[in-house]
Tab-separated table of C-alpha atoms in Angstrom:
chain	number	residue	atom	x	y	z
A	14	MET	CA	-25.036	-53.624	-23.767
A	15	SER	CA	-27.830	-51.741	-23.056
A	16	SER	CA	-29.612	-49.285	-25.607
A	17	ARG	CA	-28.565	-46.589	-23.247
A	18	ARG	CA	-25.369	-47.807	-22.999
A	19	ALA	CA	-25.076	-48.301	-26.553
A	20	ALA	CA	-26.068	-45.058	-27.821
A	21	ARG	CA	-23.745	-43.325	-25.094
A	22	SER	CA	-21.020	-45.480	-26.353
A	23	GLN	CA	-21.373	-43.700	-29.813
A	24	ILE	CA	-21.060	-40.269	-28.945
A	25	VAL	CA	-18.208	-38.511	-30.748
A	26	SER	CA	-17.043	-35.325	-29.229
A	27	SER	CA	-15.312	-32.589	-30.969
A	28	ARG	CA	-12.020	-33.053	-29.811
A	29	ALA	CA	-11.877	-36.388	-30.922
A	30	VAL	CA	-11.959	-34.764	-35.139
A	31	PHE	CA	-10.869	-31.184	-34.040
A	32	GLY	CA	-10.886	-29.349	-37.408
A	33	ALA	CA	-12.740	-31.466	-39.326
A	34	PRO	CA	-16.509	-30.280	-40.970
A	35	CYS	CA	-18.486	-31.588	-38.264
A	36	TRP	CA	-21.917	-30.578	-39.739
A	37	VAL	CA	-23.822	-27.919	-41.865
A	38	SER	CA	-27.068	-25.532	-41.089
A	39	LEU	CA	-28.773	-23.734	-42.992
A	40	THR	CA	-30.998	-20.467	-41.610
A	41	THR	CA	-34.406	-19.565	-42.748
A	42	ARG	CA	-36.921	-17.138	-42.436
A	43	ASP	CA	-39.984	-19.997	-42.467
A	44	LEU	CA	-38.771	-23.574	-40.903
A	45	SER	CA	-42.411	-24.784	-42.663
A	46	ALA	CA	-41.266	-23.586	-45.995
A	47	ALA	CA	-37.868	-25.137	-45.513
A	48	GLU	CA	-38.832	-28.106	-44.767
A	49	LYS	CA	-40.979	-28.614	-47.367
A	50	PHE	CA	-38.368	-27.337	-50.890
A	51	TYR	CA	-35.651	-29.959	-49.149
A	52	THR	CA	-38.401	-32.760	-48.633
A	53	ALA	CA	-39.071	-32.236	-52.217
A	54	VAL	CA	-36.002	-31.724	-53.858
A	55	LEU	CA	-33.401	-33.861	-51.481
A	56	GLY	CA	-36.095	-36.000	-50.039
A	57	TRP	CA	-35.292	-35.180	-46.384
A	58	ASP	CA	-37.311	-36.432	-43.084
A	59	TRP	CA	-37.185	-34.117	-40.161
A	60	ARG	CA	-37.562	-34.693	-36.224
A	61	SER	CA	-36.741	-32.430	-33.462
A	62	GLY	CA	-33.736	-32.182	-31.065
A	63	LYS	CA	-32.379	-30.495	-28.305
A	64	LEU	CA	-32.018	-27.130	-29.998
A	65	GLY	CA	-35.538	-26.505	-29.839
A	66	ASP	CA	-39.081	-26.120	-31.670
A	67	GLN	CA	-36.639	-23.712	-34.268
A	68	TYR	CA	-34.480	-25.882	-35.203
A	69	ARG	CA	-34.568	-29.057	-37.133
A	70	PHE	CA	-32.684	-31.718	-37.417
A	71	ALA	CA	-32.793	-33.488	-41.554
A	72	SER	CA	-32.602	-36.347	-42.597
A	73	VAL	CA	-32.152	-39.360	-44.914
A	74	GLY	CA	-33.264	-43.235	-44.881
A	75	GLY	CA	-32.056	-43.026	-40.967
A	76	VAL	CA	-28.960	-40.774	-41.692
A	77	PRO	CA	-28.363	-37.632	-40.788
A	78	VAL	CA	-27.332	-34.390	-43.202
A	79	ALA	CA	-27.945	-31.612	-41.818
A	80	GLY	CA	-29.700	-28.944	-39.226
A	81	VAL	CA	-32.021	-26.254	-40.632
A	82	SER	CA	-32.803	-22.910	-37.995
A	83	ALA	CA	-35.355	-20.446	-37.942
A	84	VAL	CA	-34.442	-16.860	-37.673
A	85	GLU	CA	-35.872	-13.516	-37.918
A	86	ALA	CA	-35.554	-11.136	-40.386
A	87	MET	CA	-31.603	-10.835	-40.983
A	88	GLY	CA	-31.859	-7.206	-42.419
A	89	GLN	CA	-29.510	-7.118	-45.366
A	90	LYS	CA	-27.990	-10.588	-44.261
A	91	ALA	CA	-28.149	-13.151	-46.974
A	92	PHE	CA	-29.952	-16.415	-45.595
A	93	ALA	CA	-27.135	-19.151	-46.228
A	94	TRP	CA	-25.545	-22.640	-45.532
A	95	THR	CA	-23.415	-23.046	-42.924
A	96	PRO	CA	-20.062	-25.665	-42.091
A	97	PHE	CA	-19.420	-25.919	-38.888
A	98	PHE	CA	-16.038	-27.194	-37.956
A	99	ALA	CA	-14.780	-29.579	-34.859
A	100	VAL	CA	-13.052	-27.764	-31.969
A	101	ALA	CA	-11.938	-28.750	-29.176
A	102	ASN	CA	-12.249	-25.545	-26.836
A	103	ALA	CA	-14.496	-22.639	-29.320
A	104	ASP	CA	-13.155	-19.485	-27.015
A	105	GLU	CA	-9.800	-20.189	-27.949
A	106	THR	CA	-10.562	-20.637	-31.639
A	107	VAL	CA	-12.788	-17.189	-31.711
A	108	ALA	CA	-9.224	-15.799	-29.879
A	109	ARG	CA	-7.271	-17.134	-32.761
A	110	SER	CA	-9.601	-16.340	-35.289
A	111	GLN	CA	-9.666	-12.822	-34.015
A	112	GLU	CA	-5.781	-12.461	-33.801
A	113	ARG	CA	-5.383	-13.553	-37.191
A	114	GLY	CA	-7.878	-10.761	-38.611
A	115	GLY	CA	-10.763	-13.216	-38.850
A	116	THR	CA	-14.612	-11.425	-37.611
A	117	THR	CA	-16.470	-12.510	-35.218
A	118	ALA	CA	-20.916	-12.735	-36.023
A	119	VAL	CA	-22.308	-14.998	-32.914
A	120	GLY	CA	-20.794	-16.429	-29.476
A	121	PRO	CA	-19.216	-18.613	-28.287
A	122	ILE	CA	-22.963	-19.583	-26.666
A	123	SER	CA	-24.175	-22.315	-25.409
A	124	PHE	CA	-26.764	-25.077	-27.017
A	125	PRO	CA	-26.613	-27.484	-24.968
A	126	PRO	CA	-24.425	-30.593	-25.308
A	127	GLY	CA	-22.245	-28.106	-26.613
A	128	ARG	CA	-21.238	-24.710	-27.572
A	129	ALA	CA	-21.081	-22.910	-30.992
A	130	ALA	CA	-19.504	-19.749	-33.263
A	131	LEU	CA	-20.201	-18.062	-36.281
A	132	LEU	CA	-17.025	-16.289	-37.830
A	133	ALA	CA	-15.884	-15.249	-40.666
A	134	ASP	CA	-12.378	-15.695	-42.126
A	135	ARG	CA	-10.062	-13.114	-43.354
A	136	ASP	CA	-11.684	-12.927	-46.857
A	137	GLY	CA	-15.501	-13.157	-45.326
A	138	ALA	CA	-16.333	-16.656	-45.532
A	139	VAL	CA	-18.504	-17.128	-43.280
A	140	PHE	CA	-17.830	-20.265	-41.314
A	141	GLY	CA	-19.119	-21.935	-37.969
A	142	VAL	CA	-17.299	-23.639	-35.295
A	143	TRP	CA	-18.436	-26.423	-32.677
A	144	GLU	CA	-17.142	-27.459	-29.200
A	145	GLY	CA	-19.253	-30.545	-27.381
A	146	GLU	CA	-20.690	-33.922	-28.331
A	147	LEU	CA	-21.619	-34.006	-31.745
A	148	VAL	CA	-25.022	-34.654	-33.227
A	149	ALA	CA	-26.939	-38.105	-32.173
A	150	ASP	CA	-25.284	-40.965	-35.584
A	151	TRP	CA	-22.850	-38.342	-36.399
A	152	GLU	CA	-20.312	-41.257	-37.549
A	153	ASP	CA	-23.456	-42.490	-39.693
A	154	TRP	CA	-23.376	-39.009	-41.319
A	155	ARG	CA	-19.299	-39.267	-41.497
A	156	ARG	CA	-19.637	-43.360	-43.437
A	157	ALA	CA	-22.606	-42.322	-44.922
A	158	ALA	CA	-20.601	-39.200	-46.581
A	159	PRO	CA	-24.151	-37.351	-48.019
A	160	VAL	CA	-22.575	-33.604	-47.602
A	161	PHE	CA	-19.383	-32.018	-48.478
A	162	VAL	CA	-17.983	-28.418	-48.340
A	163	GLU	CA	-15.848	-26.335	-50.333
A	164	LEU	CA	-14.292	-23.155	-50.239
A	165	HIS	CA	-13.901	-20.914	-53.059
A	166	THR	CA	-11.426	-17.432	-52.477
A	167	ARG	CA	-9.238	-15.218	-53.147
A	168	ASP	CA	-5.996	-16.943	-52.369
A	169	ALA	CA	-6.089	-20.310	-51.453
A	170	PHE	CA	-3.056	-20.788	-49.872
A	171	ASP	CA	-3.786	-17.936	-47.694
A	172	ALA	CA	-6.767	-19.648	-46.752
A	173	ALA	CA	-5.519	-22.578	-45.540
A	174	ILE	CA	-2.667	-21.083	-43.330
A	175	PHE	CA	-5.167	-19.022	-41.411
A	176	TYR	CA	-7.820	-21.921	-41.082
A	177	ALA	CA	-4.922	-24.168	-40.465
A	178	GLN	CA	-3.748	-21.775	-37.505
A	179	VAL	CA	-6.858	-20.991	-36.419
A	180	LEU	CA	-8.653	-25.164	-36.452
A	181	GLY	CA	-5.085	-27.126	-35.679
A	182	TRP	CA	-4.545	-28.271	-39.390
A	183	ALA	CA	-1.620	-29.806	-40.364
A	184	SER	CA	-0.161	-29.414	-36.241
A	185	GLU	CA	1.260	-31.854	-34.531
A	186	VAL	CA	-1.610	-32.737	-32.302
A	187	GLU	CA	-2.716	-36.547	-32.878
A	188	GLY	CA	-5.868	-36.809	-35.038
A	189	ALA	CA	-5.426	-33.842	-36.843
A	190	CYS	CA	-6.208	-32.488	-40.173
A	191	GLU	CA	-3.947	-33.383	-43.120
A	192	VAL	CA	-3.304	-30.715	-46.293
A	193	HIS	CA	-2.496	-31.242	-49.436
A	194	TYR	CA	-1.841	-29.503	-52.560
A	195	GLU	CA	-2.937	-31.584	-55.346
A	196	ASN	CA	-5.113	-30.751	-58.843
A	197	GLU	CA	-4.670	-26.697	-57.998
A	198	LYS	CA	-6.349	-26.989	-54.693
A	199	VAL	CA	-5.884	-27.828	-50.886
A	200	VAL	CA	-7.162	-30.742	-50.016
A	201	LEU	CA	-8.070	-31.516	-46.385
A	202	ARG	CA	-8.307	-35.379	-44.562
A	203	SER	CA	-9.202	-36.173	-40.907
A	204	ARG	CA	-8.810	-39.657	-40.640
A	205	ALA	CA	-7.188	-40.783	-44.344
A	206	ASP	CA	-10.700	-38.854	-45.674
A	207	THR	CA	-10.877	-36.404	-48.041
A	208	VAL	CA	-13.243	-33.531	-46.414
A	209	ALA	CA	-12.563	-30.635	-48.278
A	210	HIS	CA	-11.425	-28.180	-50.979
A	211	ILE	CA	-9.633	-25.083	-51.441
A	212	HIS	CA	-10.410	-23.453	-54.427
A	213	SER	CA	-8.653	-20.048	-55.562
A	214	GLY	CA	-10.368	-17.493	-58.215
A	215	ALA	CA	-13.594	-15.574	-56.010
A	216	VAL	CA	-12.985	-11.982	-56.559
A	217	ASP	CA	-14.105	-10.860	-53.747
A	218	SER	CA	-15.217	-6.941	-55.462
A	219	ALA	CA	-17.758	-8.945	-57.030
A	220	ARG	CA	-21.216	-7.472	-57.153
A	221	ASP	CA	-22.949	-10.795	-56.505
A	222	PRO	CA	-22.254	-11.591	-53.000
A	223	ALA	CA	-22.666	-15.024	-53.757
A	224	MET	CA	-19.529	-14.492	-56.183
A	225	ARG	CA	-17.615	-13.416	-53.040
A	226	PRO	CA	-15.696	-15.930	-51.140
A	227	ARG	CA	-17.568	-18.480	-49.207
A	228	TRP	CA	-18.132	-21.851	-48.186
A	229	GLN	CA	-20.179	-23.818	-50.707
A	230	ILE	CA	-22.297	-26.724	-49.611
A	231	HIS	CA	-22.824	-29.871	-51.659
A	232	PHE	CA	-25.028	-32.638	-51.177
A	233	THR	CA	-25.066	-36.136	-52.776
A	234	VAL	CA	-28.411	-37.268	-54.884
A	235	ALA	CA	-28.911	-39.969	-56.975
A	236	ASP	CA	-30.241	-37.949	-60.218
A	237	VAL	CA	-29.222	-33.727	-60.114
A	238	ALA	CA	-32.073	-33.197	-62.677
A	239	ALA	CA	-34.800	-34.821	-60.882
A	240	CYS	CA	-33.509	-32.476	-57.796
A	241	VAL	CA	-33.348	-29.221	-60.174
A	242	ARG	CA	-36.903	-29.801	-61.159
A	243	ALA	CA	-38.338	-30.229	-57.984
A	244	ALA	CA	-36.065	-26.908	-56.720
A	245	ARG	CA	-38.116	-25.367	-59.789
A	246	ALA	CA	-41.222	-26.150	-58.697
A	247	HIS	CA	-41.224	-25.428	-54.831
A	248	GLY	CA	-39.649	-21.932	-55.580
A	249	GLY	CA	-36.448	-22.471	-55.961
A	250	SER	CA	-34.152	-21.892	-58.940
A	251	LEU	CA	-31.377	-23.257	-60.858
A	252	VAL	CA	-27.988	-20.923	-60.956
A	253	ARG	CA	-25.936	-23.334	-63.100
A	254	GLU	CA	-25.420	-26.692	-64.311
A	255	ALA	CA	-22.146	-28.134	-65.124
A	256	ILE	CA	-24.131	-31.727	-66.848
A	257	ASP	CA	-19.749	-32.618	-67.250
A	258	LEU	CA	-19.663	-33.042	-63.568
A	259	GLY	CA	-22.637	-33.897	-62.923
A	260	GLU	CA	-23.818	-31.459	-60.226
A	261	ALA	CA	-26.119	-28.051	-60.856
A	262	VAL	CA	-25.637	-24.889	-58.250
A	263	LEU	CA	-29.420	-24.401	-56.548
A	264	THR	CA	-31.059	-21.778	-54.637
A	265	ASP	CA	-34.193	-22.539	-52.252
A	266	PRO	CA	-36.579	-19.918	-51.605
A	267	ASP	CA	-34.787	-18.106	-49.187
A	268	GLY	CA	-32.128	-17.333	-51.665
A	269	ALA	CA	-29.371	-20.046	-49.788
A	270	ARG	CA	-27.557	-21.425	-52.582
A	271	PHE	CA	-26.504	-25.029	-52.367
A	272	VAL	CA	-24.824	-28.156	-55.220
A	273	VAL	CA	-26.766	-30.478	-55.908
A	274	LYS	CA	-23.820	-33.507	-56.876
A	275	GLY	CA	-24.620	-37.291	-58.496
A	276	ARG	CA	-23.143	-39.925	-56.987
A	277	THR	CA	-19.657	-41.472	-58.874
A	278	LYS	CA	-19.953	-44.857	-58.283
A	279	GLY	CA	-16.016	-46.646	-57.399
A	280	ARG	CA	-14.509	-43.308	-56.502
A	281	LYS	CA	-11.711	-43.228	-54.546
A	282	GLU	CA	-11.471	-41.592	-51.727
A	283	ARG	CA	-14.589	-41.208	-50.001
A	284	PRO	CA	-16.178	-37.534	-49.354
A	285	VAL	CA	-16.555	-36.195	-45.481
């Protein structure tokens, strides 16, 4: 088989894993500064792709991890990490979200080889949807499990119903994500892998935007303490460190919040 044919055989469509997290992306004011920060903190390498010079793909050891895009001043809107979910049809997904009280910030708009939209659920937690081909080597991304997503929200059950109706979770369609309630949280599984959690408890009236309902991105790392030191040394900050959980909440120089979590040996469930 030729290398071109092999590459084609590895292409995965969003239809094949609809409803599951398929990517995470960061908005930043300074692409070069973001590259330097995340290289120092998380050891990422960088390359450009089909989305242009203002969007960069990060990887570790050749495995894709995330995307970073440069945007102009966002006024009162915070720069942030956002999870994207695979969908079969972006227009229909946006319509279902709006019908159920969600809001649309952007799109759907075309980003060959697909279409994307940026949405918020009923409580204001921001998420994206993607229709089309997934990022090259996406299966490697899934197997390596470098990223995990969690929703912290007012009511986990209400949120699960919203996302199930919008993204097709727990539907009778073959390949749909499974939804379970375990250890006081909603657990989302795709192809038997745990791909997301939803927790109750965020206070939507909190003055700090970071304490309002939001999707939180976790990156798996070898050394949490080293990431904390690197973040502080390169313009970021430590928000909270949970030594018992082996994780720390950090911000980058733009204030985008993310979590670094140490690898757990012998874990039965594989995140993302």
